[in-house]
Amino acid sequence: MTSQISFLMCPPDHYDVDYVINPWMEGNIHKSSRDRAVEQWEQLHHILKKHAIVDLVKPQKGWPDMVFTANAGLVLGKTVVLSRFLHKERQGEEPYFKQWFEENGYTVHELPKDLPFEGAGDALLDREGRWLWAGYGFRSELDAHPYLAKWLDIEVLSLRLIDERFYHLDTCFCPLKNGYLLYYPSAFDSYSNRLIEMRVTQQKRIAIAEADAVNFACNAVNIDHIVVMNKTSEDLKAHLADAGFQVIETPLNEFLKAGGAAKCLTLRVTEPVREEVHANVSVESRILRIEGHLLDSGLINRALDLIIDNGGSFQVLNFLLGEQRQSTSAAEVKVSAPSHEVMESIITYLIDLGAVDLPEDERDAKLEAVTEDGVAPDDFYVTTIYPTEVRLNGEWVKVQNQRMDGALAITQTPNGVLAQCKILRNLEVGDHVVVDVQGIRTIRKTESREQRNSQEFSFMSAGVSSERRVELVVEQVAWELRKIRDTGGKVVVTAGPVVIHTGGGDHLAQLMREGYVQALLAGNAIAVHDIEQAIMGTSLGMDMQRGIAVRGGHRHHLKVINTICRYGSIAKAVEAGVIQSGVMYECVRNHIPFCLAGSIRDDGPLPDTQMDLIKAQTEYAELLQGADMVLMLSSMLHSIGVGNMTPAGVKIVCVDINPAVVTKLSDRGSIESVGVVTDVGLFLSLLVQQLDNLTSPYIFKAG
Ligand code: ARG
């Protein structure tokens, strides 16, 4: 014994693996040897006694895990926060530990019921006493952290554990003397890793490999320059030696079977208080209200998963169950996050799901002025495809021009406030932009059981569709197209050159002729191929009738570009009778507006192609206004571009032979999108056939 450091240990008289509450215990029930465990424990006890005082708490029959005194509570000075075990298998230890602390002159704090916290297993003081690292994710609740800060008057840094093998912070994290830190980074989420890196400089961080981590190398007891642990690699030993630490290995494999090692078997009960440090906690909580077919549509599960997956924690305060099948439910959920930053990202996701703040807590959105044209304030709210409302002067104002990836700009007009989505480059000094995530809500369609089950429409995204399924989608799309046409709606088509190569050009032209298409958004290439086919019967030099390459055919398409340039535009070439069929011909003849957006690889370009991409984006957005359906035909570039500008509620049908493109579009998560993985030529021919078979209640007059 060389210092005044004291540890609390509990002899392993009743130690065994009796149940499974962590992955290490699995398959180890009654597999540990009591004799060997006693021997290993004695050995550890012996080592520690050479360097510190060791106190003992009396073991209790029926509480086999009581040997792990790290979980008794968390001590700082003469104050202790008693553990509240998550599992009932260990809850019976609490009164014995409490008694020990009281008998030894500690002030004992107890957390509210149902707020689990497992003591020094999940809370580790910086060895210099500057702050407390606190873990959550498995055994301890994030909401316990503010209590630790309050009772111990210390700054608490919350770390989220994500690997269930490392279910307690002390299994993967060990602050050492002189500001060093021994830890296993993969056990933490990325936010926590960043926090660690911000507090501990690179030279002081000793990151260990998995092989050492699973030997519980982080579950070490540090007394000055000595580090006692179960087992370590030569590498790590050398690394620790460089940092001035001497490793003492002592086998503890009998305890590993229960998921613990050196550190777990001890509790440091002398932790000096540093007078200059004070409470500080960055954990934030907010109460949200979420409404809809919470159970039926799985909305509540999605919301709660999302909170956890993004590093937060929750408590369901109220759940008002809608009793009838048609009635919606409402829940009040308290969301906690380790920092404002994490809270913001969680809330952003929840807003997308349609969650809103509690009415009593309703606050106006926070606005910040734009100080430079084209630049938003740092913390600006990024818009989504969902219909959004923003709270201004106590009232919810509907956002105009809904699109994703914009900012919410608020302007005063003579007719009142205008809230609209603006892409960043269109922001102007004088605009005010919504920052943070308060006072924003999205209006999501309540998706009922019936709707969900009738969603034959969105099943395709999952993978390559079978032929029958393609037929089913075609039937639905045909029906929708007919309905939209006959009710004066708007269908916008985006199309890539593949449409022409796969022989879909005629079918698309037919759709246009018959009034099914109200705008075309495409690039230079499809127009050139289409016109080449109209004028020369080839597409990129391929004879489309016979499917073979024509000699010297590759020159065709430059000649076509040249011809159109001579006439000045596609429309003029049509008027002159140079182009007599095809997609572009039908556009001109039927007054279907089109925009051809240029790109770096364009030949020519055609005089009609808009090479100013900013203008092209604007024209696309204009043509998309009021669309009921967007038919995306084999063009990743144009389809994704269009997807970004299109609000939820517009039906999107994406057809591509490449599942990745289809998945990307369907990931929008709006129930109206459907992806079809198939050859676009085939799709169009089936579609035209299907439309021919449909009888319409209206008589259509060709334009
Ligand atoms: N079987 C015990 C449990 O799962 C092991 C506790 C280990 N203690 C620790 N501080 N990591 O609770």
mmCIF file with all atom_site columns, N, CA and C in Angstrom, residues 152-196:
data_model
loop_
_atom_site.group_PDB
_atom_site.id
_atom_site.type_symbol
_atom_site.label_atom_id
_atom_site.label_alt_id
_atom_site.label_comp_id
_atom_site.label_asym_id
_atom_site.label_entity_id
_atom_site.label_seq_id
_atom_site.pdbx_PDB_ins_code
_atom_site.Cartn_x
_atom_site.Cartn_y
_atom_site.Cartn_z
_atom_site.occupancy
_atom_site.B_iso_or_equiv
_atom_site.pdbx_formal_charge
_atom_site.auth_seq_id
_atom_site.auth_comp_id
_atom_site.auth_asym_id
_atom_site.auth_atom_id
_atom_site.pdbx_PDB_model_num
ATOM 1   N N  . LEU A 1 152 ? -23.163 15.683 -8.710  1.00 0.00 ? 152 LEU A N  1
ATOM 2   C CA . LEU A 1 152 ? -21.716 15.618 -8.527  1.00 0.00 ? 152 LEU A CA 1
ATOM 3   C C  . LEU A 1 152 ? -21.030 16.930 -8.911  1.00 0.00 ? 152 LEU A C  1
ATOM 4   N N  . ASP A 1 153 ? -21.828 17.868 -9.418  1.00 0.00 ? 153 ASP A N  1
ATOM 5   C CA . ASP A 1 153 ? -21.324 19.173 -9.823  1.00 0.00 ? 153 ASP A CA 1
ATOM 6   C C  . ASP A 1 153 ? -20.098 19.053 -10.721 1.00 0.00 ? 153 ASP A C  1
ATOM 7   N N  . ILE A 1 154 ? -20.313 18.393 -11.826 1.00 0.00 ? 154 ILE A N  1
ATOM 8   C CA . ILE A 1 154 ? -19.198 18.175 -12.749 1.00 0.00 ? 154 ILE A CA 1
ATOM 9   C C  . ILE A 1 154 ? -19.731 18.160 -14.174 1.00 0.00 ? 154 ILE A C  1
ATOM 10  N N  . GLU A 1 155 ? -18.866 18.449 -15.104 1.00 0.00 ? 155 GLU A N  1
ATOM 11  C CA . GLU A 1 155 ? -19.269 18.400 -16.506 1.00 0.00 ? 155 GLU A CA 1
ATOM 12  C C  . GLU A 1 155 ? -19.398 16.938 -16.944 1.00 0.00 ? 155 GLU A C  1
ATOM 13  N N  . VAL A 1 156 ? -20.492 16.641 -17.621 1.00 0.00 ? 156 VAL A N  1
ATOM 14  C CA . VAL A 1 156 ? -20.720 15.269 -18.079 1.00 0.00 ? 156 VAL A CA 1
ATOM 15  C C  . VAL A 1 156 ? -20.651 15.212 -19.600 1.00 0.00 ? 156 VAL A C  1
ATOM 16  N N  . LEU A 1 157 ? -19.821 14.329 -20.103 1.00 0.00 ? 157 LEU A N  1
ATOM 17  C CA . LEU A 1 157 ? -19.714 14.145 -21.551 1.00 0.00 ? 157 LEU A CA 1
ATOM 18  C C  . LEU A 1 157 ? -20.343 12.800 -21.893 1.00 0.00 ? 157 LEU A C  1
ATOM 19  N N  . SER A 1 158 ? -21.405 12.836 -22.672 1.00 0.00 ? 158 SER A N  1
ATOM 20  C CA . SER A 1 158 ? -22.162 11.611 -22.946 1.00 0.00 ? 158 SER A CA 1
ATOM 21  C C  . SER A 1 158 ? -21.600 10.879 -24.160 1.00 0.00 ? 158 SER A C  1
ATOM 22  N N  . LEU A 1 159 ? -21.366 9.604  -23.991 1.00 0.00 ? 159 LEU A N  1
ATOM 23  C CA . LEU A 1 159 ? -20.839 8.781  -25.082 1.00 0.00 ? 159 LEU A CA 1
ATOM 24  C C  . LEU A 1 159 ? -21.806 7.641  -25.353 1.00 0.00 ? 159 LEU A C  1
ATOM 25  N N  . ARG A 1 160 ? -22.078 7.414  -26.621 1.00 0.00 ? 160 ARG A N  1
ATOM 26  C CA . ARG A 1 160 ? -23.046 6.376  -26.968 1.00 0.00 ? 160 ARG A CA 1
ATOM 27  C C  . ARG A 1 160 ? -22.342 5.091  -27.392 1.00 0.00 ? 160 ARG A C  1
ATOM 28  N N  . LEU A 1 161 ? -22.721 4.021  -26.727 1.00 0.00 ? 161 LEU A N  1
ATOM 29  C CA . LEU A 1 161 ? -22.158 2.701  -27.037 1.00 0.00 ? 161 LEU A CA 1
ATOM 30  C C  . LEU A 1 161 ? -23.015 2.038  -28.107 1.00 0.00 ? 161 LEU A C  1
ATOM 31  N N  . ILE A 1 162 ? -22.357 1.409  -29.086 1.00 0.00 ? 162 ILE A N  1
ATOM 32  C CA . ILE A 1 162 ? -23.151 0.822  -30.171 1.00 0.00 ? 162 ILE A CA 1
ATOM 33  C C  . ILE A 1 162 ? -22.838 -0.651 -30.440 1.00 0.00 ? 162 ILE A C  1
ATOM 34  N N  . ASP A 1 163 ? -21.876 -1.223 -29.720 1.00 0.00 ? 163 ASP A N  1
ATOM 35  C CA . ASP A 1 163 ? -21.520 -2.622 -29.946 1.00 0.00 ? 163 ASP A CA 1
ATOM 36  C C  . ASP A 1 163 ? -21.910 -3.375 -28.673 1.00 0.00 ? 163 ASP A C  1
ATOM 37  N N  . GLU A 1 164 ? -22.856 -4.297 -28.789 1.00 0.00 ? 164 GLU A N  1
ATOM 38  C CA . GLU A 1 164 ? -23.399 -4.876 -27.554 1.00 0.00 ? 164 GLU A CA 1
ATOM 39  C C  . GLU A 1 164 ? -22.374 -5.687 -26.756 1.00 0.00 ? 164 GLU A C  1
ATOM 40  N N  . ARG A 1 165 ? -21.263 -6.047 -27.383 1.00 0.00 ? 165 ARG A N  1
ATOM 41  C CA . ARG A 1 165 ? -20.219 -6.729 -26.602 1.00 0.00 ? 165 ARG A CA 1
ATOM 42  C C  . ARG A 1 165 ? -19.613 -5.770 -25.581 1.00 0.00 ? 165 ARG A C  1
ATOM 43  N N  . PHE A 1 166 ? -19.681 -4.487 -25.931 1.00 0.00 ? 166 PHE A N  1
ATOM 44  C CA . PHE A 1 166 ? -19.123 -3.473 -25.035 1.00 0.00 ? 166 PHE A CA 1
ATOM 45  C C  . PHE A 1 166 ? -20.277 -2.647 -24.475 1.00 0.00 ? 166 PHE A C  1
ATOM 46  N N  . TYR A 1 167 ? -21.022 -3.318 -23.620 1.00 0.00 ? 167 TYR A N  1
ATOM 47  C CA . TYR A 1 167 ? -22.299 -2.784 -23.149 1.00 0.00 ? 167 TYR A CA 1
ATOM 48  C C  . TYR A 1 167 ? -22.150 -1.800 -22.001 1.00 0.00 ? 167 TYR A C  1
ATOM 49  N N  . HIS A 1 168 ? -21.021 -1.844 -21.325 1.00 0.00 ? 168 HIS A N  1
ATOM 50  C CA . HIS A 1 168 ? -20.728 -0.845 -20.289 1.00 0.00 ? 168 HIS A CA 1
ATOM 51  C C  . HIS A 1 168 ? -19.554 -0.003 -20.782 1.00 0.00 ? 168 HIS A C  1
ATOM 52  N N  . LEU A 1 169 ? -19.555 1.261  -20.429 1.00 0.00 ? 169 LEU A N  1
ATOM 53  C CA . LEU A 1 169 ? -18.462 2.129  -20.870 1.00 0.00 ? 169 LEU A CA 1
ATOM 54  C C  . LEU A 1 169 ? -17.095 1.581  -20.450 1.00 0.00 ? 169 LEU A C  1
ATOM 55  N N  . ASP A 1 170 ? -17.009 1.003  -19.264 1.00 0.00 ? 170 ASP A N  1
ATOM 56  C CA . ASP A 1 170 ? -15.693 0.561  -18.789 1.00 0.00 ? 170 ASP A CA 1
ATOM 57  C C  . ASP A 1 170 ? -15.185 -0.702 -19.494 1.00 0.00 ? 170 ASP A C  1
ATOM 58  N N  . THR A 1 171 ? -15.971 -1.251 -20.419 1.00 0.00 ? 171 THR A N  1
ATOM 59  C CA . THR A 1 171 ? -15.484 -2.407 -21.170 1.00 0.00 ? 171 THR A CA 1
ATOM 60  C C  . THR A 1 171 ? -14.681 -1.968 -22.406 1.00 0.00 ? 171 THR A C  1
ATOM 61  N N  . CYS A 1 172 ? -14.751 -0.679 -22.722 1.00 0.00 ? 172 CYS A N  1
ATOM 62  C CA . CYS A 1 172 ? -14.111 -0.228 -23.965 1.00 0.00 ? 172 CYS A CA 1
ATOM 63  C C  . CYS A 1 172 ? -13.463 1.140  -23.830 1.00 0.00 ? 172 CYS A C  1
ATOM 64  N N  . PHE A 1 173 ? -13.341 1.621  -22.599 1.00 0.00 ? 173 PHE A N  1
ATOM 65  C CA . PHE A 1 173 ? -12.910 2.998  -22.388 1.00 0.00 ? 173 PHE A CA 1
ATOM 66  C C  . PHE A 1 173 ? -12.240 3.097  -21.033 1.00 0.00 ? 173 PHE A C  1
ATOM 67  N N  . CYS A 1 174 ? -11.014 3.634  -21.006 1.00 0.00 ? 174 CYS A N  1
ATOM 68  C CA . CYS A 1 174 ? -10.312 3.704  -19.730 1.00 0.00 ? 174 CYS A CA 1
ATOM 69  C C  . CYS A 1 174 ? -9.432  4.945  -19.657 1.00 0.00 ? 174 CYS A C  1
ATOM 70  N N  . PRO A 1 175 ? -9.914  5.983  -18.974 1.00 0.00 ? 175 PRO A N  1
ATOM 71  C CA . PRO A 1 175 ? -9.079  7.173  -18.790 1.00 0.00 ? 175 PRO A CA 1
ATOM 72  C C  . PRO A 1 175 ? -7.878  6.815  -17.916 1.00 0.00 ? 175 PRO A C  1
ATOM 73  N N  . LEU A 1 176 ? -6.710  7.293  -18.306 1.00 0.00 ? 176 LEU A N  1
ATOM 74  C CA . LEU A 1 176 ? -5.500  6.999  -17.545 1.00 0.00 ? 176 LEU A CA 1
ATOM 75  C C  . LEU A 1 176 ? -4.896  8.303  -17.019 1.00 0.00 ? 176 LEU A C  1
ATOM 76  N N  . LYS A 1 177 ? -3.952  8.125  -16.139 1.00 0.00 ? 177 LYS A N  1
ATOM 77  C CA . LYS A 1 177 ? -3.223  9.252  -15.538 1.00 0.00 ? 177 LYS A CA 1
ATOM 78  C C  . LYS A 1 177 ? -2.644  10.152 -16.652 1.00 0.00 ? 177 LYS A C  1
ATOM 79  N N  . ASN A 1 178 ? -2.416  11.406 -16.309 1.00 0.00 ? 178 ASN A N  1
ATOM 80  C CA . ASN A 1 178 ? -1.813  12.389 -17.219 1.00 0.00 ? 178 ASN A CA 1
ATOM 81  C C  . ASN A 1 178 ? -2.619  12.636 -18.491 1.00 0.00 ? 178 ASN A C  1
ATOM 82  N N  . GLY A 1 179 ? -3.904  12.411 -18.411 1.00 0.00 ? 179 GLY A N  1
ATOM 83  C CA . GLY A 1 179 ? -4.763  12.749 -19.551 1.00 0.00 ? 179 GLY A CA 1
ATOM 84  C C  . GLY A 1 179 ? -4.765  11.732 -20.670 1.00 0.00 ? 179 GLY A C  1
ATOM 85  N N  . TYR A 1 180 ? -4.129  10.587 -20.447 1.00 0.00 ? 180 TYR A N  1
ATOM 86  C CA . TYR A 1 180 ? -4.167  9.551  -21.490 1.00 0.00 ? 180 TYR A CA 1
ATOM 87  C C  . TYR A 1 180 ? -5.528  8.857  -21.496 1.00 0.00 ? 180 TYR A C  1
ATOM 88  N N  . LEU A 1 181 ? -5.817  8.268  -22.641 1.00 0.00 ? 181 LEU A N  1
ATOM 89  C CA . LEU A 1 181 ? -7.079  7.534  -22.754 1.00 0.00 ? 181 LEU A CA 1
ATOM 90  C C  . LEU A 1 181 ? -6.850  6.258  -23.549 1.00 0.00 ? 181 LEU A C  1
ATOM 91  N N  . LEU A 1 182 ? -7.203  5.148  -22.929 1.00 0.00 ? 182 LEU A N  1
ATOM 92  C CA . LEU A 1 182 ? -7.129  3.845  -23.594 1.00 0.00 ? 182 LEU A CA 1
ATOM 93  C C  . LEU A 1 182 ? -8.554  3.532  -24.025 1.00 0.00 ? 182 LEU A C  1
ATOM 94  N N  . TYR A 1 183 ? -8.789  3.273  -25.312 1.00 0.00 ? 183 TYR A N  1
ATOM 95  C CA . TYR A 1 183 ? -10.183 3.015  -25.717 1.00 0.00 ? 183 TYR A CA 1
ATOM 96  C C  . TYR A 1 183 ? -10.273 2.269  -27.036 1.00 0.00 ? 183 TYR A C  1
ATOM 97  N N  . TYR A 1 184 ? -11.471 1.744  -27.278 1.00 0.00 ? 184 TYR A N  1
ATOM 98  C CA . TYR A 1 184 ? -11.733 0.997  -28.498 1.00 0.00 ? 184 TYR A CA 1
ATOM 99  C C  . TYR A 1 184 ? -12.746 1.792  -29.332 1.00 0.00 ? 184 TYR A C  1
ATOM 100 N N  . PRO A 1 185 ? -12.271 2.548  -30.324 1.00 0.00 ? 185 PRO A N  1
ATOM 101 C CA . PRO A 1 185 ? -13.146 3.505  -31.027 1.00 0.00 ? 185 PRO A CA 1
ATOM 102 C C  . PRO A 1 185 ? -14.398 2.881  -31.656 1.00 0.00 ? 185 PRO A C  1
ATOM 103 N N  . SER A 1 186 ? -14.282 1.662  -32.172 1.00 0.00 ? 186 SER A N  1
ATOM 104 C CA . SER A 1 186 ? -15.451 1.098  -32.877 1.00 0.00 ? 186 SER A CA 1
ATOM 105 C C  . SER A 1 186 ? -16.642 0.831  -31.963 1.00 0.00 ? 186 SER A C  1
ATOM 106 N N  . ALA A 1 187 ? -16.424 0.897  -30.667 1.00 0.00 ? 187 ALA A N  1
ATOM 107 C CA . ALA A 1 187 ? -17.548 0.660  -29.761 1.00 0.00 ? 187 ALA A CA 1
ATOM 108 C C  . ALA A 1 187 ? -18.464 1.878  -29.668 1.00 0.00 ? 187 ALA A C  1
ATOM 109 N N  . PHE A 1 188 ? -18.049 2.995  -30.298 1.00 0.00 ? 188 PHE A N  1
ATOM 110 C CA . PHE A 1 188 ? -18.810 4.243  -30.155 1.00 0.00 ? 188 PHE A CA 1
ATOM 111 C C  . PHE A 1 188 ? -19.347 4.732  -31.485 1.00 0.00 ? 188 PHE A C  1
ATOM 112 N N  . ASP A 1 189 ? -20.406 5.500  -31.441 1.00 0.00 ? 189 ASP A N  1
ATOM 113 C CA . ASP A 1 189 ? -20.920 6.083  -32.687 1.00 0.00 ? 189 ASP A CA 1
ATOM 114 C C  . ASP A 1 189 ? -20.017 7.244  -33.101 1.00 0.00 ? 189 ASP A C  1
ATOM 115 N N  . SER A 1 190 ? -20.275 7.773  -34.285 1.00 0.00 ? 190 SER A N  1
ATOM 116 C CA . SER A 1 190 ? -19.324 8.742  -34.825 1.00 0.00 ? 190 SER A CA 1
ATOM 117 C C  . SER A 1 190 ? -19.375 10.060 -34.056 1.00 0.00 ? 190 SER A C  1
ATOM 118 N N  . TYR A 1 191 ? -20.548 10.422 -33.596 1.00 0.00 ? 191 TYR A N  1
ATOM 119 C CA . TYR A 1 191 ? -20.627 11.647 -32.811 1.00 0.00 ? 191 TYR A CA 1
ATOM 120 C C  . TYR A 1 191 ? -19.740 11.520 -31.561 1.00 0.00 ? 191 TYR A C  1
ATOM 121 N N  . SER A 1 192 ? -19.834 10.386 -30.882 1.00 0.00 ? 192 SER A N  1
ATOM 122 C CA . SER A 1 192 ? -19.054 10.198 -29.658 1.00 0.00 ? 192 SER A CA 1
ATOM 123 C C  . SER A 1 192 ? -17.561 10.190 -29.963 1.00 0.00 ? 192 SER A C  1
ATOM 124 N N  . ASN A 1 193 ? -17.198 9.558  -31.060 1.00 0.00 ? 193 ASN A N  1
ATOM 125 C CA . ASN A 1 193 ? -15.781 9.565  -31.422 1.00 0.00 ? 193 ASN A CA 1
ATOM 126 C C  . ASN A 1 193 ? -15.274 10.986 -31.646 1.00 0.00 ? 193 ASN A C  1
ATOM 127 N N  . ARG A 1 194 ? -16.126 11.790 -32.249 1.00 0.00 ? 194 ARG A N  1
ATOM 128 C CA . ARG A 1 194 ? -15.698 13.178 -32.466 1.00 0.00 ? 194 ARG A CA 1
ATOM 129 C C  . ARG A 1 194 ? -15.526 13.902 -31.138 1.00 0.00 ? 194 ARG A C  1
ATOM 130 N N  . LEU A 1 195 ? -16.455 13.634 -30.223 1.00 0.00 ? 195 LEU A N  1
ATOM 131 C CA . LEU A 1 195 ? -16.376 14.272 -28.913 1.00 0.00 ? 195 LEU A CA 1
ATOM 132 C C  . LEU A 1 195 ? -15.076 13.860 -28.197 1.00 0.00 ? 195 LEU A C  1
ATOM 133 N N  . ILE A 1 196 ? -14.760 12.580 -28.279 1.00 0.00 ? 196 ILE A N  1
ATOM 134 C CA . ILE A 1 196 ? -13.532 12.080 -27.651 1.00 0.00 ? 196 ILE A CA 1
ATOM 135 C C  . ILE A 1 196 ? -12.322 12.781 -28.267 1.00 0.00 ? 196 ILE A C  1
#
